mmCIF file of C-alpha atoms in Angstrom:
data_model
loop_
_atom_site.group_PDB
_atom_site.id
_atom_site.type_symbol
_atom_site.label_atom_id
_atom_site.label_comp_id
_atom_site.label_asym_id
_atom_site.label_seq_id
_atom_site.Cartn_x
_atom_site.Cartn_y
_atom_site.Cartn_z
ATOM 1 C CA ARG A 1 -9.601 -5.264 32.267
ATOM 2 C CA GLN A 2 -9.047 -8.081 29.751
ATOM 3 C CA SER A 3 -7.154 -10.937 30.883
ATOM 4 C CA LEU A 4 -4.567 -13.091 28.698
ATOM 5 C CA LEU A 5 -6.811 -15.936 29.510
ATOM 6 C CA ASP A 6 -9.466 -14.429 27.586
ATOM 7 C CA THR A 7 -7.648 -13.981 24.476
ATOM 8 C CA ALA A 8 -7.546 -15.956 21.499
ATOM 9 C CA THR A 9 -5.841 -15.448 18.122
ATOM 10 C CA PRO A 10 -6.239 -17.324 14.793
ATOM 11 C CA CYS A 11 -2.961 -18.775 15.871
ATOM 12 C CA GLY A 12 -4.465 -20.231 19.270
ATOM 13 C CA ASP A 13 -4.980 -19.056 22.613
ATOM 14 C CA VAL A 14 -2.496 -16.666 24.100
ATOM 15 C CA LEU A 15 -2.159 -18.155 27.387
ATOM 16 C CA VAL A 16 -2.810 -21.633 28.128
ATOM 17 C CA PRO A 17 -2.040 -22.306 31.981
ATOM 18 C CA GLY A 18 -0.186 -25.584 32.250
ATOM 19 C CA ASP A 19 0.958 -25.777 28.598
ATOM 20 C CA ALA A 20 3.493 -23.349 27.384
ATOM 21 C CA ASP A 21 3.801 -25.079 24.134
ATOM 22 C CA ALA A 22 0.195 -24.318 23.363
ATOM 23 C CA SER A 23 0.617 -20.600 24.564
ATOM 24 C CA VAL A 24 0.941 -18.259 21.663
ATOM 25 C CA LEU A 25 2.456 -15.712 24.331
ATOM 26 C CA VAL A 26 5.793 -18.115 24.876
ATOM 27 C CA GLY A 27 5.757 -18.868 20.910
ATOM 28 C CA LYS A 28 5.916 -15.008 20.334
ATOM 29 C CA LEU A 29 8.795 -14.603 22.879
ATOM 30 C CA ASP A 30 11.165 -17.657 21.701
ATOM 31 C CA GLY A 31 10.035 -17.259 17.876
ATOM 32 C CA SER A 32 8.188 -20.565 17.403
ATOM 33 C CA GLU A 33 4.809 -19.204 16.797
ATOM 34 C CA LEU A 34 5.020 -16.217 14.274
ATOM 35 C CA CYS A 35 1.839 -17.098 12.317
ATOM 36 C CA MET A 36 0.423 -13.701 13.149
ATOM 37 C CA GLY A 37 2.702 -10.492 13.702
ATOM 38 C CA SER A 38 6.236 -10.504 14.873
ATOM 39 C CA LEU A 39 8.725 -11.636 17.752
ATOM 40 C CA MET A 40 8.021 -9.843 21.111
ATOM 41 C CA PRO A 41 9.021 -7.839 22.688
ATOM 42 C CA LYS A 42 8.755 -5.223 19.972
ATOM 43 C CA GLY A 43 11.365 -2.534 19.503
ATOM 44 C CA ASN A 44 13.962 -3.540 22.397
ATOM 45 C CA GLY A 45 15.233 -6.678 21.102
ATOM 46 C CA SER A 46 14.437 -10.193 22.466
ATOM 47 C CA LEU A 47 14.616 -11.622 25.951
ATOM 48 C CA SER A 48 17.231 -13.931 27.004
ATOM 49 C CA ARG A 49 16.749 -17.662 26.858
ATOM 50 C CA GLU A 50 16.775 -17.638 30.663
ATOM 51 C CA GLN A 51 13.996 -14.951 31.038
ATOM 52 C CA ILE A 52 11.829 -17.042 28.065
ATOM 53 C CA ASP A 53 12.498 -20.092 30.064
ATOM 54 C CA LEU A 54 11.141 -18.373 33.329
ATOM 55 C CA ILE A 55 7.990 -17.341 31.610
ATOM 56 C CA ALA A 56 7.381 -20.754 30.094
ATOM 57 C CA THR A 57 7.866 -22.336 33.651
ATOM 58 C CA TRP A 58 5.565 -19.761 35.046
ATOM 59 C CA VAL A 59 2.998 -20.830 32.268
ATOM 60 C CA CYS A 60 3.727 -24.602 32.974
ATOM 61 C CA GLN A 61 2.960 -24.130 36.638
ATOM 62 C CA GLY A 62 -0.507 -22.754 36.048
ATOM 63 C CA ALA A 63 0.188 -19.035 35.288
ATOM 64 C CA GLU A 64 -0.673 -17.848 38.514
ATOM 65 C CA ASP A 65 -1.670 -14.196 39.058
ATOM 66 C CA ASN A 66 0.622 -13.742 42.143
#
């Protein structure tokens, strides 16, 4: 099983625990990092601002697998 922590893209690391701004995942969710691909999630519309903020907070708090 591959971890998001082990995944890098030409745009940067997918997940940088403690740094939501450096995490491509958060940028793909809020539309600020689309250097590669498109807005996530695909097909079912975007997440609400509250959902994106919750994910960004989780990343800033260390992205614990709990």
